CSV table of C-alpha atoms and ligand atoms in Angstrom, one decimal:
chain,number,residue,atom,x,y,z
A,1,MET,CA,6.0,-7.6,17.3
A,2,ASN,CA,8.8,-9.2,19.2
A,3,GLU,CA,11.6,-8.9,16.7
A,4,ALA,CA,12.8,-5.4,15.9
A,5,LEU,CA,11.0,-3.9,13.0
A,6,ARG,CA,12.7,-1.4,10.9
A,7,ILE,CA,10.7,1.0,8.7
A,8,ARG,CA,12.7,2.8,6.0
A,9,ARG,CA,12.6,4.0,2.4
A,10,ALA,CA,13.1,1.3,-0.2
A,11,ALA,CA,16.5,1.1,-1.8
A,12,PRO,CA,17.4,-0.4,-5.2
A,13,GLY,CA,18.9,-3.5,-3.5
A,14,ASP,CA,15.4,-4.3,-2.2
A,15,ALA,CA,14.0,-5.0,-5.6
A,16,ASP,CA,14.2,-8.8,-5.6
A,17,ALA,CA,12.7,-9.0,-2.1
A,18,LEU,CA,9.9,-6.6,-3.0
A,19,SER,CA,9.1,-8.3,-6.2
A,20,ARG,CA,8.9,-11.7,-4.4
A,21,LEU,CA,6.7,-10.3,-1.7
A,22,ALA,CA,4.3,-8.8,-4.2
A,23,ARG,CA,4.1,-11.9,-6.3
A,24,SER,CA,3.4,-14.1,-3.3
A,25,VAL,CA,0.6,-11.7,-2.0
A,26,ALA,CA,-0.8,-11.3,-5.5
A,27,ALA,CA,-1.0,-15.1,-5.8
A,28,GLU,CA,-3.0,-15.6,-2.6
A,29,PRO,CA,-6.5,-17.0,-3.2
A,30,GLY,CA,-8.0,-14.1,-1.3
A,31,GLY,CA,-7.5,-11.9,-4.3
A,32,TRP,CA,-6.4,-8.8,-2.3
A,33,LEU,CA,-4.6,-7.0,-5.0
A,34,LEU,CA,-5.5,-5.6,-8.5
A,35,THR,CA,-3.1,-8.0,-10.1
A,36,LEU,CA,-3.7,-11.8,-10.1
A,37,GLY,CA,-0.3,-13.4,-9.5
A,38,THR,CA,1.7,-11.1,-11.7
A,39,TRP,CA,4.0,-8.2,-10.7
A,40,ARG,CA,6.8,-6.2,-12.1
A,41,SER,CA,10.0,-8.1,-12.6
A,42,SER,CA,13.0,-7.4,-10.3
A,43,SER,CA,14.6,-5.1,-12.8
A,44,GLU,CA,11.3,-3.2,-13.4
A,45,GLU,CA,10.9,-3.0,-9.6
A,46,ARG,CA,14.5,-1.6,-9.3
A,47,ARG,CA,13.7,1.1,-11.9
A,48,ALA,CA,10.5,2.0,-10.0
A,49,ILE,CA,12.4,2.2,-6.7
A,50,ARG,CA,15.1,4.5,-8.3
A,51,LEU,CA,12.4,6.7,-9.8
A,52,PHE,CA,10.4,6.9,-6.5
A,53,ARG,CA,13.6,7.8,-4.6
A,54,ARG,CA,14.3,10.7,-7.0
A,55,HIS,CA,10.7,11.9,-7.1
A,56,PRO,CA,9.4,14.1,-4.2
A,57,ASP,CA,5.8,13.1,-5.0
A,58,ALA,CA,6.1,9.4,-4.4
A,59,ALA,CA,7.7,6.9,-2.0
A,60,ILE,CA,8.1,3.2,-1.4
A,61,ILE,CA,8.4,2.4,2.3
A,62,VAL,CA,9.4,-1.0,3.6
A,63,ALA,CA,9.2,-2.9,6.8
A,64,GLU,CA,12.1,-5.1,7.6
A,65,THR,CA,13.0,-7.7,10.2
A,66,ALA,CA,16.3,-9.6,10.7
A,67,GLU,CA,14.8,-12.1,8.3
A,68,GLY,CA,14.2,-9.6,5.5
A,69,ILE,CA,11.5,-7.4,4.1
A,70,VAL,CA,8.1,-8.3,5.4
A,71,GLY,CA,5.9,-5.3,4.2
A,72,ARG,CA,5.7,-2.6,1.7
A,73,LEU,CA,3.7,0.6,1.4
A,74,SER,CA,3.7,2.9,-1.7
A,75,LEU,CA,2.6,6.5,-1.9
A,76,THR,CA,1.9,8.6,-5.0
A,77,ARG,CA,0.8,12.1,-4.9
A,78,ASP,CA,-2.0,13.4,-7.1
A,79,HIS,CA,-0.8,15.2,-10.2
A,80,HIS,CA,-3.7,17.5,-10.6
A,81,PRO,CA,-2.9,21.0,-9.3
A,82,SER,CA,-6.2,21.1,-7.4
A,83,SER,CA,-5.6,17.9,-5.6
A,84,GLN,CA,-1.9,17.9,-4.9
A,85,HIS,CA,-2.6,17.7,-1.2
A,86,VAL,CA,-3.9,14.1,-1.8
A,87,ALA,CA,-1.7,11.0,-2.1
A,88,ASP,CA,-2.8,7.5,-2.9
A,89,LEU,CA,-1.4,4.5,-1.0
A,90,GLY,CA,-1.0,0.8,-1.5
A,91,LEU,CA,0.0,-1.7,1.2
A,92,MET,CA,0.9,-5.3,1.7
A,93,VAL,CA,2.4,-7.5,4.4
A,94,ALA,CA,3.9,-11.0,4.0
A,95,GLN,CA,1.4,-13.6,5.2
A,96,PRO,CA,3.6,-15.1,8.0
A,97,TYR,CA,4.0,-11.6,9.5
A,98,ARG,CA,0.4,-10.4,9.6
A,99,ARG,CA,-1.4,-9.4,12.7
A,100,ARG,CA,1.9,-8.3,14.4
A,101,GLY,CA,1.5,-4.6,13.8
A,102,VAL,CA,3.5,-4.3,10.6
A,103,GLY,CA,0.6,-2.8,8.5
A,104,ARG,CA,-0.1,-0.3,11.3
A,105,SER,CA,3.6,0.7,11.5
A,106,LEU,CA,3.7,1.3,7.8
A,107,LEU,CA,0.6,3.4,7.9
A,108,GLY,CA,2.3,5.5,10.6
A,109,ALA,CA,5.3,6.0,8.3
A,110,ALA,CA,2.9,7.1,5.5
A,111,VAL,CA,1.4,9.7,7.8
A,112,GLU,CA,5.0,11.0,8.6
A,113,TRP,CA,5.8,11.1,4.9
A,114,ALA,CA,2.5,13.0,4.3
A,115,ARG,CA,3.4,15.6,7.0
A,116,ALA,CA,6.9,16.1,5.7
A,117,ASN,CA,5.6,16.5,2.1
A,118,GLY,CA,2.6,18.8,2.5
A,119,VAL,CA,0.1,16.0,1.9
A,120,SER,CA,-3.0,16.4,4.1
A,121,LYS,CA,-5.2,13.6,2.8
A,122,LEU,CA,-4.3,9.9,2.2
A,123,GLU,CA,-6.6,7.8,0.1
A,124,LEU,CA,-6.9,4.2,-1.0
A,125,HIS,CA,-9.1,1.7,-2.6
A,126,VAL,CA,-9.9,-1.6,-1.0
A,127,PHE,CA,-12.0,-4.5,-2.2
A,128,PRO,CA,-15.2,-5.0,-0.2
A,129,HIS,CA,-14.3,-8.6,0.6
A,130,ASN,CA,-11.0,-7.6,2.2
A,131,GLU,CA,-12.1,-7.5,5.8
A,132,ALA,CA,-8.6,-7.6,7.3
A,133,ALA,CA,-7.5,-4.5,5.4
A,134,ILE,CA,-10.8,-2.6,6.1
A,135,LYS,CA,-10.5,-3.3,9.8
A,136,LEU,CA,-6.9,-2.1,9.8
A,137,TYR,CA,-7.8,1.1,7.9
A,138,GLU,CA,-10.8,1.8,10.1
A,139,SER,CA,-8.9,1.2,13.3
A,140,PHE,CA,-6.2,3.5,12.1
A,141,GLY,CA,-8.7,6.3,11.4
A,142,PHE,CA,-9.5,6.0,7.7
A,143,GLU,CA,-13.1,6.8,6.8
A,144,ARG,CA,-15.2,5.3,4.0
A,145,GLU,CA,-15.8,8.0,1.3
A,146,GLY,CA,-17.6,6.0,-1.2
A,147,TYR,CA,-18.4,2.7,-2.9
A,148,ARG,CA,-17.1,2.5,-6.5
A,149,LYS,CA,-19.1,0.0,-8.6
A,150,ARG,CA,-17.2,-1.9,-11.3
A,151,HIS,CA,-14.3,0.5,-10.8
A,152,TYR,CA,-11.5,-1.9,-11.7
A,153,HIS,CA,-11.0,-4.5,-14.3
A,154,ARG,CA,-9.2,-7.5,-12.8
A,155,GLY,CA,-8.6,-10.8,-14.7
A,156,GLN,CA,-11.8,-11.4,-16.7
A,157,GLU,CA,-14.2,-9.3,-14.5
A,158,TYR,CA,-15.0,-5.9,-13.2
A,159,VAL,CA,-14.7,-5.5,-9.5
A,160,ASP,CA,-16.1,-3.0,-6.9
A,161,ALA,CA,-13.9,-1.0,-4.6
A,162,ILE,CA,-14.4,1.0,-1.4
A,163,LEU,CA,-12.7,4.4,-1.4
A,164,MET,CA,-11.3,5.3,2.0
A,165,ALA,CA,-9.5,8.4,3.2
A,166,TYR,CA,-7.4,9.6,6.2
A,167,PHE,CA,-7.0,13.3,7.0
A,168,VAL,CA,-3.5,14.1,8.2
A,169,THR,CA,-3.4,16.5,11.1
A,170,ALA,CA,-0.4,18.8,11.8
B,201,LIG,C1,-4.3,-5.9,5.3
B,201,LIG,C2,-2.9,-6.1,5.8
B,201,LIG,C3,-1.9,-5.1,5.1
B,201,LIG,C4,-2.9,-5.9,7.3
B,201,LIG,O1,-1.5,-5.9,7.7
B,201,LIG,P1,-1.1,-6.5,9.2
B,201,LIG,O2,0.3,-6.2,9.4
B,201,LIG,O3,-1.6,-7.8,9.4
B,201,LIG,O4,-2.0,-5.5,10.1
B,201,LIG,P2,-1.7,-5.2,11.7
B,201,LIG,O5,-1.1,-6.3,12.3
B,201,LIG,O6,-0.9,-3.9,11.7
B,201,LIG,O7,-3.2,-5.0,12.2
B,201,LIG,C5,-3.6,-3.8,12.9
B,201,LIG,C6,-5.0,-4.0,13.2
B,201,LIG,O8,-5.8,-4.2,12.0
B,201,LIG,C7,-6.9,-5.1,12.3
B,201,LIG,N1,-6.7,-6.3,11.5
B,201,LIG,C8,-5.6,-6.6,10.7
B,201,LIG,N2,-5.8,-7.9,10.2
B,201,LIG,C9,-7.0,-8.3,10.6
B,201,LIG,C10,-7.7,-9.5,10.4
B,201,LIG,N3,-7.3,-10.5,9.6
B,201,LIG,N4,-8.9,-9.7,11.0
B,201,LIG,C11,-9.4,-8.7,11.8
B,201,LIG,N5,-8.8,-7.5,12.1
B,201,LIG,C12,-7.6,-7.3,11.5
B,201,LIG,C13,-6.9,-5.3,13.8
B,201,LIG,O9,-7.6,-4.3,14.4
B,201,LIG,C14,-5.4,-5.2,14.1
B,201,LIG,O10,-5.1,-4.9,15.4
B,201,LIG,P3,-5.0,-6.1,16.4
B,201,LIG,O11,-4.1,-7.2,15.8
B,201,LIG,O12,-4.3,-5.5,17.6
B,201,LIG,O13,-6.4,-6.6,16.7
B,201,LIG,C15,-2.4,-7.6,5.5
B,201,LIG,O14,-3.4,-8.5,5.9
B,201,LIG,C16,-2.1,-7.9,4.0
B,201,LIG,O15,-1.0,-7.5,3.5
B,201,LIG,N6,-3.1,-8.4,3.3
B,201,LIG,C17,-2.9,-8.8,1.9
B,201,LIG,C18,-2.7,-7.6,1.0
B,201,LIG,C19,-3.8,-6.6,1.2
B,201,LIG,O16,-4.9,-6.9,1.5
B,201,LIG,N7,-3.4,-5.3,1.1
B,201,LIG,C20,-4.3,-4.2,1.3
B,201,LIG,C21,-5.0,-3.9,0.0
B,201,LIG,S1,-6.1,-2.5,0.0
């Protein structure tokens, strides 16, 4: 990426931009996300950011250029005492900024967060038709752990998902 890319924790002032980004990605015809065109409002997003900033078991990380926020990655640690070494992640990059290394940079930041917080396994779900995301995750080092049939309900239908995981080394 030519322009400087800043990767940092989300702040409450990012709520509008993050809400806009998610709505625009959710509205893409590709159907990449669990939601179809809807997302938290800006004020709900602001509340979520504040909560995530206070919470040691979750994080929202953003990628920013001089033009504004262009990507977002969220992490949530598993609650169960037996799987607290696992965190789930979600990722999106604004369409005009794709294929410039933003997604890869955000994944790198997720690994740093995992190391700093005692998380040794990152996991995610991705729709089988999302070739771009699968290629990114596999090239980063994620492994396929399973195929979950009719795992999510989206719109009027059930959809399958691939479960992928990345093992964080010291
Ligand atoms: C998936 C997504 C996050 C990738 O982000 P990105 O910033 O474009 O990814 P990067 O530029 O870091 O790509 C890194 C590598 O991933 C692979 N990759 C990414 N997009 C690809 C595509 N469209 N086709 C083929 N390979 C792709 C390539 O190996 C790429 O390296 P290269 O550009 O040097 O060949 C982005 O396409 C996106 O936000 N999509 C919509 C939302 C979404 O699908 N989120 C994930 C839900 S699980």
